Amino acid sequence: MDGLMMNYPLSLVHLLERVNQLFGKVEVVSRLPDRSIHRYTYAEFYRRSRQLAKALTDAGVQRGDRVATLMWNSYRHLEAYFGIPACGGVVHTLNLRLHPSDLGYIAKHAGDRILIVDDVLLPLYEQFKEQAGFERVVVVGHGGQGAKTGLDDYEEFIARGEGDFEYPKLDENEAAAMCYTSGTTGKPKGVLYSHRALVLHSFAFALPDAFGVAQKDVLMALAPMFHANSHGIPYVAVMLGTKLVLPGSQVDAENLLELMDSERVTVTTAVPTVWGIILEGLEKNPGRWKLAPNFRGLAGGSAPPESLLRRLDAQGVSLLHLWGMTETTPAATVSRLKSYMRKLPIKQKYAVRCRQGWPLPFVEMRAMAPRGEAPWDGETAGELQVRGPWVAASYYNMPEEARRWTKDGWFCTGDVCTIDAEGFMKIMDRSKDMIKSGGEWISSVDLESALMDHPAVRQAAVVAVPHPKWDERPLAVIVRKEGVVVAADDLRSFLSQKFSKWQLPDAFVFVETLPHTSTGKLLKSSLREQYKAWKWETPGS
Ligand code: ADP
């Protein structure tokens, strides 16, 4: 027997209507490329998003058509986030940090018809426009200069959409947004988010036991809106009607901390590399910025080292750790102490907070070892597989990647993890980054986190290098803190407090900088390539 409830679609259109009805007075604050601040209200956002939806419809955008954005985080990007899906289109966020040839490939593969681009990014657009073949390009002019390129100007374009607009009747399973993985491991792959997935992800994200967001919070979308939906923040803000801060292109400590302080930001998310930059800003300028007393940070995208959590705590910034992927919208797990863990000794609490945590409601996870599902014992490692309503069921137009899904419907993440008896998942490594030494696996992430705890280390990467006897051995690449001297032997003996001898890196290399991906993660593939011919001092030992 079916329940007798309405079949009401979970769509972004409802969020757009609701924010105007209830929270029209709340502000959206953007930092523009010239550093000036732009402010308007959700009522204004609503009016302009609908204008964009109408202008796109009049321009021939049909249900399911992809409209790409090449933009920094700003109010006009937010309008694209809602205006494009409101007319039945799919907002495809292009990652402006990718190589132009990748961008050309992605836009072509996605079949993007229209592009909305910040004028400051036109030089980048020029480099892939031939390959991409957009039918129409709309330029967002900053500093009131408008487009001087013969292309459509965004303000003029949406002005044409003034007047009544009727939303198409959208099904909640229709696509609303699209984002390609940044290709850290292999070719970029398109993830197509449905209205339903984005809405349910927002609900779960805001829960008190997830990231605990309320209308009175001030959210900052610090993660780029072109990467994994800015960790979901724009959708959560509009759903709850919270004040939203969009920091634009200037993501240095000075600009970010000033905005966080002046706009009284209470919640933001970033990758650990960016938290490291913020931390250095706070430590170098004691008392200069006053963050809101209930400020909470969320870190995801790679594993935050324990020292980062400890040092941020000392600055009054509590960092909550989440795990997720472009394919999981992205938030899937959160590491929160359970009620009966509050009395644990400090050291153990940090150990728990460093784990990637337990799944949000409706996300399921398992670790698959070669002989079947690994027990939840905190020791047996396996590949992390997940499923749930905001986990991708396939990639866009890439049948050759179907092997990423198991026959029984789980997504294979490519991460290796353990799960303990409390259900806390711990990422050991990406399977491609694990180091296979004499038949045993060594986790590069564990070594890196431990190295970052050393007071002389600013950044650390550990990679597998081929070895004549052991297959692979770990090599550590270290960036030292300014003006500090530390030798390989110091680091080796520091690590030996935590690791067995066979797990210790055989070589330490000191460098000025480490390569990072477009989303601020260590680019291990490039380091592996760089050091692949490393001459071990005692080959065969
Ligand atoms: P990319 O493949 O370009 O890195 P994503 O941003 O989707 O794309 O990255 C997802 C991956 O990032 C995960 O598979 C995992 O390896 C890593 N990751 C995400 N969050 C964490 C975390 N909290 N700890 C460790 N690794 C993480």
XYZ file of C-alpha atoms and ligand atoms in Angstrom:
568
model
C 0.000 0.000 0.000
C 1.411 3.412 -0.956
C 1.485 6.206 1.575
C -0.991 8.982 0.936
C 1.481 11.824 0.702
C 2.023 14.393 -2.021
C 4.621 13.685 -4.631
C 6.321 17.067 -4.254
C 9.592 17.458 -6.206
C 12.805 18.265 -4.335
C 13.971 20.994 -6.669
C 16.208 24.054 -6.501
C 13.281 26.156 -7.709
C 11.642 25.698 -4.320
C 14.803 26.962 -2.586
C 14.877 30.010 -4.862
C 11.221 30.861 -4.182
C 11.543 30.253 -0.458
C 14.607 32.419 0.068
C 12.792 35.339 -1.517
C 9.570 34.766 0.419
C 11.197 34.397 3.815
C 14.709 35.823 3.745
C 14.569 38.516 1.067
C 16.318 40.984 3.386
C 19.370 38.826 4.074
C 22.613 39.894 2.400
C 24.885 38.266 -0.158
C 28.327 39.887 -0.001
C 30.901 39.504 -2.789
C 34.515 40.588 -3.149
C 35.018 41.777 -6.750
C 38.285 41.536 -8.738
C 39.195 45.167 -7.912
C 38.876 44.262 -4.193
C 35.720 46.336 -3.779
C 32.772 44.821 -1.928
C 29.403 44.285 -3.582
C 26.288 43.791 -1.445
C 22.754 42.943 -2.308
C 19.900 40.998 -0.780
C 18.370 37.630 -1.548
C 15.343 39.545 -2.934
C 17.644 41.075 -5.543
C 19.354 37.711 -6.131
C 15.942 36.145 -6.687
C 14.835 38.782 -9.176
C 18.062 38.554 -11.177
C 18.232 34.739 -11.129
C 14.741 34.599 -12.622
C 15.732 37.176 -15.214
C 18.689 35.002 -16.151
C 16.373 31.971 -16.399
C 14.034 33.857 -18.728
C 16.852 35.300 -20.853
C 18.314 31.819 -21.290
C 14.926 30.388 -22.243
C 14.447 33.182 -24.798
C 17.955 32.423 -26.110
C 16.829 28.886 -26.860
C 18.091 26.950 -23.828
C 16.054 23.778 -23.539
C 15.612 21.208 -20.806
C 18.928 19.507 -20.047
C 21.059 21.946 -22.076
C 24.430 22.652 -20.499
C 25.342 26.271 -19.750
C 28.939 26.585 -18.595
C 30.453 29.087 -16.172
C 34.073 30.214 -16.011
C 33.861 32.402 -12.944
C 35.203 33.182 -9.509
C 32.951 33.014 -6.455
C 30.615 36.001 -6.705
C 26.941 36.969 -6.698
C 26.650 36.511 -10.455
C 28.003 32.981 -10.179
C 25.322 32.370 -7.529
C 22.701 33.619 -9.990
C 24.017 31.088 -12.516
C 23.841 28.327 -9.844
C 20.078 28.921 -9.543
C 18.997 30.744 -12.711
C 20.297 28.054 -15.083
C 18.567 25.099 -13.355
C 15.413 27.209 -12.867
C 14.866 27.230 -16.639
C 15.596 23.512 -16.912
C 19.250 23.970 -17.929
C 22.327 22.432 -16.305
C 24.955 24.732 -14.801
C 28.360 23.325 -15.716
C 31.110 24.895 -13.603
C 34.439 24.921 -15.461
C 37.535 24.742 -13.265
C 39.543 27.828 -14.227
C 42.742 26.379 -12.796
C 42.871 23.593 -15.363
C 45.045 23.678 -18.443
C 43.234 25.279 -21.437
C 43.430 22.021 -23.401
C 41.666 20.199 -20.537
C 39.030 22.928 -20.423
C 38.482 22.614 -24.167
C 38.145 18.850 -23.844
C 35.719 19.136 -20.907
C 33.476 21.797 -22.514
C 33.318 19.798 -25.739
C 32.689 16.503 -23.951
C 29.911 18.072 -21.870
C 28.338 19.633 -24.975
C 28.191 23.102 -23.387
C 26.058 25.418 -25.549
C 26.512 28.741 -23.769
C 29.345 30.092 -21.618
C 29.086 32.760 -18.916
C 32.587 34.102 -18.235
C 34.141 36.740 -15.950
C 35.851 39.379 -18.106
C 39.070 38.887 -16.106
C 39.096 35.301 -17.380
C 38.687 36.144 -21.074
C 42.410 35.546 -21.768
C 41.927 31.972 -20.532
C 38.741 31.554 -22.586
C 40.649 32.721 -25.692
C 42.966 29.734 -25.298
C 40.285 27.049 -25.527
C 37.369 28.686 -27.354
C 38.118 27.000 -30.683
C 38.230 23.561 -29.098
C 35.100 24.176 -26.995
C 32.873 25.624 -29.736
C 30.319 27.481 -27.553
C 27.331 28.808 -29.514
C 27.155 31.934 -27.425
C 29.329 33.653 -24.834
C 28.061 36.036 -22.176
C 30.670 38.192 -20.448
C 30.381 39.369 -16.866
C 31.943 42.836 -16.790
C 33.603 43.862 -13.566
C 34.157 47.408 -12.358
C 31.233 48.499 -14.562
C 33.279 48.248 -17.763
C 31.041 45.684 -19.478
C 32.123 43.523 -22.368
C 34.180 45.287 -24.986
C 34.629 42.202 -27.053
C 31.621 42.044 -29.311
C 30.310 39.270 -27.058
C 27.086 39.526 -25.044
C 27.271 41.547 -21.859
C 25.777 39.757 -18.839
C 23.853 42.784 -17.545
C 22.332 43.483 -20.948
C 21.611 39.789 -21.406
C 19.641 39.430 -18.184
C 17.908 42.797 -18.696
C 16.224 41.135 -21.680
C 14.740 38.639 -19.239
C 12.698 41.217 -17.356
C 9.005 40.440 -16.941
C 7.032 37.344 -16.084
C 8.696 33.991 -16.124
C 7.037 30.651 -15.641
C 9.252 27.803 -14.455
C 9.091 24.599 -16.436
C 7.600 21.725 -14.413
C 10.795 20.021 -13.330
C 11.130 16.485 -12.125
C 13.436 16.161 -9.117
C 15.574 13.623 -10.953
C 16.407 16.003 -13.793
C 19.974 17.290 -13.952
C 20.638 20.684 -12.369
C 24.434 20.942 -12.238
C 27.548 19.362 -13.645
C 31.155 19.250 -12.558
C 34.135 17.357 -13.933
C 36.591 15.705 -11.562
C 39.837 17.618 -11.697
C 41.737 14.693 -13.142
C 44.093 14.091 -10.188
C 43.856 10.447 -11.213
C 43.233 10.098 -14.955
C 41.012 11.865 -17.456
C 38.425 14.366 -16.112
C 35.047 12.706 -15.724
C 31.665 14.452 -15.693
C 29.381 14.164 -12.666
C 25.781 15.206 -13.277
C 23.916 16.297 -10.129
C 20.133 16.031 -9.992
C 17.931 18.611 -8.230
C 17.041 15.893 -5.736
C 20.657 15.061 -4.920
C 21.566 18.720 -4.338
C 18.546 19.291 -2.104
C 19.077 16.146 -0.018
C 22.798 16.910 0.297
C 21.898 20.367 1.632
C 19.520 18.887 4.212
C 22.118 16.411 5.438
C 24.900 18.995 5.438
C 22.944 21.368 7.685
C 22.036 18.754 10.318
C 23.303 19.479 13.848
C 25.359 16.281 13.845
C 26.757 16.994 10.403
C 27.941 20.563 9.983
C 25.255 22.148 12.142
C 24.242 25.215 10.109
C 21.331 27.504 11.057
C 19.768 30.603 9.505
C 21.624 32.826 11.969
C 24.991 31.594 10.651
C 27.066 33.501 8.138
C 28.422 31.158 5.472
C 31.466 31.845 3.382
C 31.854 29.890 0.126
C 35.622 29.710 0.283
C 36.101 26.506 -1.714
C 35.831 27.492 -5.383
C 32.349 27.367 -6.881
C 33.992 25.620 -9.855
C 35.050 22.655 -7.739
C 32.570 20.197 -6.212
C 29.829 22.834 -5.760
C 31.981 24.846 -3.372
C 31.478 21.921 -0.982
C 27.705 22.556 -1.152
C 27.807 25.900 0.692
C 25.853 28.011 -1.883
C 22.924 25.575 -1.855
C 22.884 25.314 1.944
C 22.969 29.117 2.302
C 20.034 29.634 -0.054
C 18.054 26.761 1.501
C 18.434 28.182 5.008
C 18.509 31.880 4.114
C 21.859 32.492 5.825
C 23.969 35.501 4.953
C 26.455 34.390 2.287
C 29.963 35.739 1.673
C 31.680 35.116 -1.675
C 35.392 35.964 -1.585
C 36.119 36.217 -5.328
C 39.590 35.578 -6.641
C 41.654 36.949 -3.749
C 42.121 33.938 -1.543
C 45.237 35.003 0.374
C 45.223 35.032 4.187
C 44.981 38.815 4.426
C 41.883 39.165 2.218
C 40.144 36.117 3.641
C 40.719 36.959 7.284
C 39.656 40.545 6.755
C 36.384 39.385 5.161
C 35.798 36.736 7.824
C 36.269 39.350 10.528
C 34.288 42.226 8.974
C 31.363 40.088 7.774
C 31.273 37.992 10.999
C 31.577 34.692 9.106
C 30.717 31.656 11.253
C 31.098 28.678 8.876
C 33.367 28.020 5.935
C 35.001 25.054 4.213
C 38.410 24.694 2.564
C 41.094 22.178 1.707
C 43.806 21.747 4.381
C 46.328 23.692 2.234
C 44.108 26.785 2.446
C 43.587 26.265 6.187
C 47.386 26.190 6.463
C 47.561 29.608 4.755
C 44.867 31.002 7.072
C 46.671 29.564 10.102
C 49.961 31.205 9.137
C 48.116 34.520 8.739
C 46.637 34.216 12.238
C 49.920 33.164 13.836
C 51.947 35.930 12.206
C 49.458 38.686 13.117
C 48.314 38.019 16.696
C 45.135 39.898 17.576
C 44.805 41.608 14.179
C 41.576 39.867 13.161
C 38.747 38.872 15.482
C 36.810 35.920 14.180
C 33.192 35.387 15.286
C 33.128 33.543 18.643
C 31.191 30.618 17.157
C 33.403 30.345 14.056
C 33.696 26.747 12.736
C 35.859 25.585 9.890
C 35.345 22.482 7.789
C 38.268 20.754 6.111
C 37.996 18.260 3.289
C 39.674 17.329 0.027
C 42.751 15.826 1.657
C 43.677 14.761 5.179
C 44.419 17.600 7.620
C 47.459 16.763 9.765
C 46.918 16.667 13.527
C 49.270 19.629 13.976
C 46.941 21.750 11.823
C 43.961 20.916 14.059
C 45.972 21.617 17.211
C 47.417 24.906 16.015
C 44.038 26.133 14.735
C 42.462 25.176 18.074
C 45.080 27.377 19.735
C 43.806 30.237 17.537
C 40.201 29.540 18.572
C 39.322 27.923 15.233
C 37.749 24.525 15.578
C 38.149 22.453 12.440
C 35.701 19.709 11.605
C 36.941 17.048 9.251
C 34.911 15.678 6.359
C 35.540 13.300 3.524
C 33.997 13.561 0.131
C 34.496 13.634 -3.609
C 33.107 15.407 -6.650
C 31.179 12.148 -7.133
C 29.533 12.484 -3.690
C 28.260 16.105 -4.160
C 30.708 16.221 -2.152
C 30.086 15.690 1.613
C 29.773 12.029 2.630
C 31.339 11.647 6.094
C 32.080 13.831 9.089
C 34.351 13.202 12.035
C 32.535 14.221 15.198
C 33.057 12.838 18.664
C 30.070 10.835 19.869
C 28.369 11.904 23.106
C 30.199 9.275 25.180
C 33.591 10.232 23.729
C 33.648 13.684 25.293
C 35.663 12.403 28.235
C 38.409 10.800 26.157
C 41.950 12.013 26.825
C 42.948 14.905 24.565
C 45.345 12.773 22.514
C 42.639 10.258 21.663
C 40.201 13.007 20.799
C 42.653 14.319 18.226
C 43.150 10.817 16.864
C 39.377 10.567 16.366
C 39.126 14.035 14.807
C 41.897 13.132 12.347
C 39.866 10.213 11.044
C 37.558 10.917 8.130
C 34.591 9.950 10.278
C 31.167 8.389 9.978
C 28.771 8.701 7.086
C 25.970 11.267 6.952
C 22.457 9.787 7.083
C 21.631 7.884 3.899
C 25.267 7.467 2.905
C 26.509 3.912 3.325
C 30.135 2.873 3.245
C 32.118 -0.342 3.238
C 35.774 -1.316 2.856
C 36.266 -4.059 0.285
C 39.351 -6.230 0.756
C 40.415 -8.780 -1.888
C 38.544 -11.532 -0.012
C 35.344 -9.596 0.621
C 34.089 -6.878 2.946
C 36.650 -5.916 5.592
C 35.482 -6.145 9.219
C 35.005 -2.874 11.124
C 38.085 -3.488 13.276
C 40.120 -0.368 12.516
C 42.882 -2.511 11.034
C 41.794 -4.423 7.965
C 42.192 -2.200 4.945
C 40.057 -2.261 1.840
C 38.854 -0.046 -0.940
C 36.280 2.468 0.247
C 32.960 1.987 -1.528
C 29.935 4.210 -0.956
C 26.317 4.515 -2.004
C 23.491 6.931 -1.296
C 21.101 9.459 -2.822
C 23.835 12.023 -3.580
C 26.436 9.559 -4.847
C 26.910 9.445 -8.633
C 25.418 6.396 -10.366
C 27.620 6.838 -13.467
C 29.737 9.418 -15.263
C 28.363 11.518 -18.082
C 28.879 9.788 -21.392
C 31.800 7.584 -20.341
C 30.708 3.965 -20.613
C 34.333 2.815 -20.289
C 34.280 3.996 -16.650
C 31.344 1.760 -15.698
C 33.850 -0.450 -13.847
C 33.904 2.167 -11.064
C 30.501 0.777 -9.949
C 30.087 -2.704 -8.522
C 27.404 -5.089 -9.736
C 25.563 -4.610 -6.449
C 25.413 -0.839 -6.888
C 28.304 0.667 -4.914
C 30.688 3.360 -6.157
C 34.391 2.426 -5.942
C 36.131 5.545 -4.666
C 39.735 4.530 -5.365
C 40.597 5.358 -1.733
C 41.991 2.725 0.634
C 40.567 2.870 4.160
C 39.916 1.124 7.434
C 36.695 1.381 9.449
C 36.772 0.937 13.231
C 34.175 -0.609 15.520
C 32.631 2.832 16.159
C 32.146 3.307 12.409
C 34.920 5.880 12.044
C 36.467 5.551 8.601
C 40.128 6.390 8.098
C 41.602 7.020 4.662
C 44.993 5.372 4.367
C 45.731 6.609 0.880
C 44.480 6.850 -2.626
C 45.151 3.413 -4.034
C 47.521 4.988 -6.592
C 49.520 6.706 -3.829
C 50.039 3.660 -1.581
C 53.638 2.492 -1.395
C 54.174 -1.207 -1.944
C 57.359 -2.254 -0.178
C 58.321 -5.941 -0.166
C 54.672 -7.007 -0.377
C 53.567 -4.706 2.482
C 51.644 -1.449 2.065
C 52.875 1.827 3.507
C 50.473 4.762 3.821
C 51.941 7.976 2.420
C 49.208 9.999 4.152
C 50.208 8.721 7.628
C 53.863 9.559 7.026
C 52.998 13.018 5.699
C 50.730 13.822 8.648
C 53.415 12.718 11.094
C 56.102 14.739 9.305
C 53.899 17.845 9.408
C 53.847 17.483 13.203
C 57.595 18.203 13.276
C 58.174 21.836 14.223
C 60.637 22.421 11.365
C 58.400 21.081 8.592
C 56.124 23.353 6.586
C 54.945 20.835 3.991
C 55.682 17.187 3.321
C 54.946 14.736 0.532
C 55.855 11.059 0.580
C 55.914 9.137 -2.692
C 56.726 5.649 -3.903
C 59.986 5.350 -5.831
C 60.942 2.131 -7.646
C 63.497 0.039 -5.732
C 65.525 -2.910 -7.089
C 64.882 -5.127 -4.092
C 61.665 -3.955 -2.433
C 59.636 -2.934 -5.530
C 58.995 0.510 -4.065
C 60.326 2.498 -1.129
C 59.090 5.771 0.374
C 60.906 8.994 -0.419
C 59.967 12.143 1.516
C 60.030 15.561 -0.121
C 60.133 18.305 2.509
C 59.611 22.063 2.540
C 61.226 23.438 5.711
C 59.866 26.402 7.633
C 61.649 29.646 6.886
C 65.067 29.942 8.496
C 64.899 26.526 10.201
C 67.533 23.829 9.819
C 66.655 20.188 10.082
C 68.476 17.141 8.754
C 67.191 13.869 7.331
C 68.379 11.977 10.418
C 66.371 14.268 12.722
C 63.226 13.564 10.723
C 63.942 9.843 10.581
C 64.338 9.566 14.338
C 61.237 11.744 14.861
C 59.195 9.367 12.689
C 60.611 6.273 14.354
C 58.644 7.164 17.519
C 55.496 6.252 15.572
C 56.511 3.939 12.721
C 58.384 0.659 12.324
C 61.790 0.795 10.710
C 60.602 -0.683 7.393
C 57.947 2.018 7.092
C 60.365 4.945 7.365
C 61.311 6.876 4.209
C 64.716 5.809 2.894
C 65.488 9.254 1.561
C 64.595 12.848 2.416
C 64.819 15.589 -0.183
C 64.566 19.264 0.802
C 62.901 21.616 -1.682
C 61.504 25.173 -1.781
C 57.958 24.310 -2.939
C 55.787 21.305 -3.688
C 53.558 20.936 -6.759
C 49.804 21.172 -6.125
C 46.739 20.294 -8.203
C 44.190 22.827 -9.401
C 42.302 22.276 -6.165
C 45.219 22.646 -3.764
C 46.129 18.994 -3.240
C 49.630 17.580 -3.460
C 50.366 16.551 -7.027
C 51.901 13.173 -6.242
C 51.956 11.970 -9.866
C 54.368 14.772 -10.757
C 56.634 13.972 -7.775
C 56.630 10.268 -8.644
C 57.686 11.166 -12.185
C 60.389 13.540 -10.919
C 61.985 11.025 -8.560
C 61.376 7.790 -10.454
C 65.067 7.362 -11.326
C 66.261 8.064 -7.776
C 69.582 6.326 -7.020
C 69.171 4.613 -3.672
C 72.388 4.837 -1.675
C 72.583 1.130 -0.984
C 70.750 -0.512 -3.862
C 69.547 -3.984 -3.079
C 69.909 -3.483 0.666
P 40.260 14.956 -7.451
O 40.181 13.559 -7.960
O 40.510 15.944 -8.469
O 41.161 15.119 -6.255
P 38.002 15.348 -5.715
O 38.143 16.730 -5.280
O 36.672 14.808 -5.998
O 38.784 15.219 -7.030
O 38.779 14.484 -4.662
C 38.281 13.378 -3.998
C 39.406 12.688 -3.309
O 40.038 13.557 -2.377
C 38.997 11.504 -2.489
O 38.864 10.365 -3.279
C 40.145 11.374 -1.506
O 41.247 10.695 -2.072
C 40.534 12.799 -1.280
N 39.925 13.303 -0.037
C 38.826 14.028 0.105
N 38.583 14.322 1.394
C 39.578 13.749 2.102
C 39.910 13.670 3.484
N 39.172 14.261 4.410
N 41.010 12.974 3.825
C 41.774 12.370 2.896
N 41.524 12.403 1.589
C 40.435 13.084 1.190
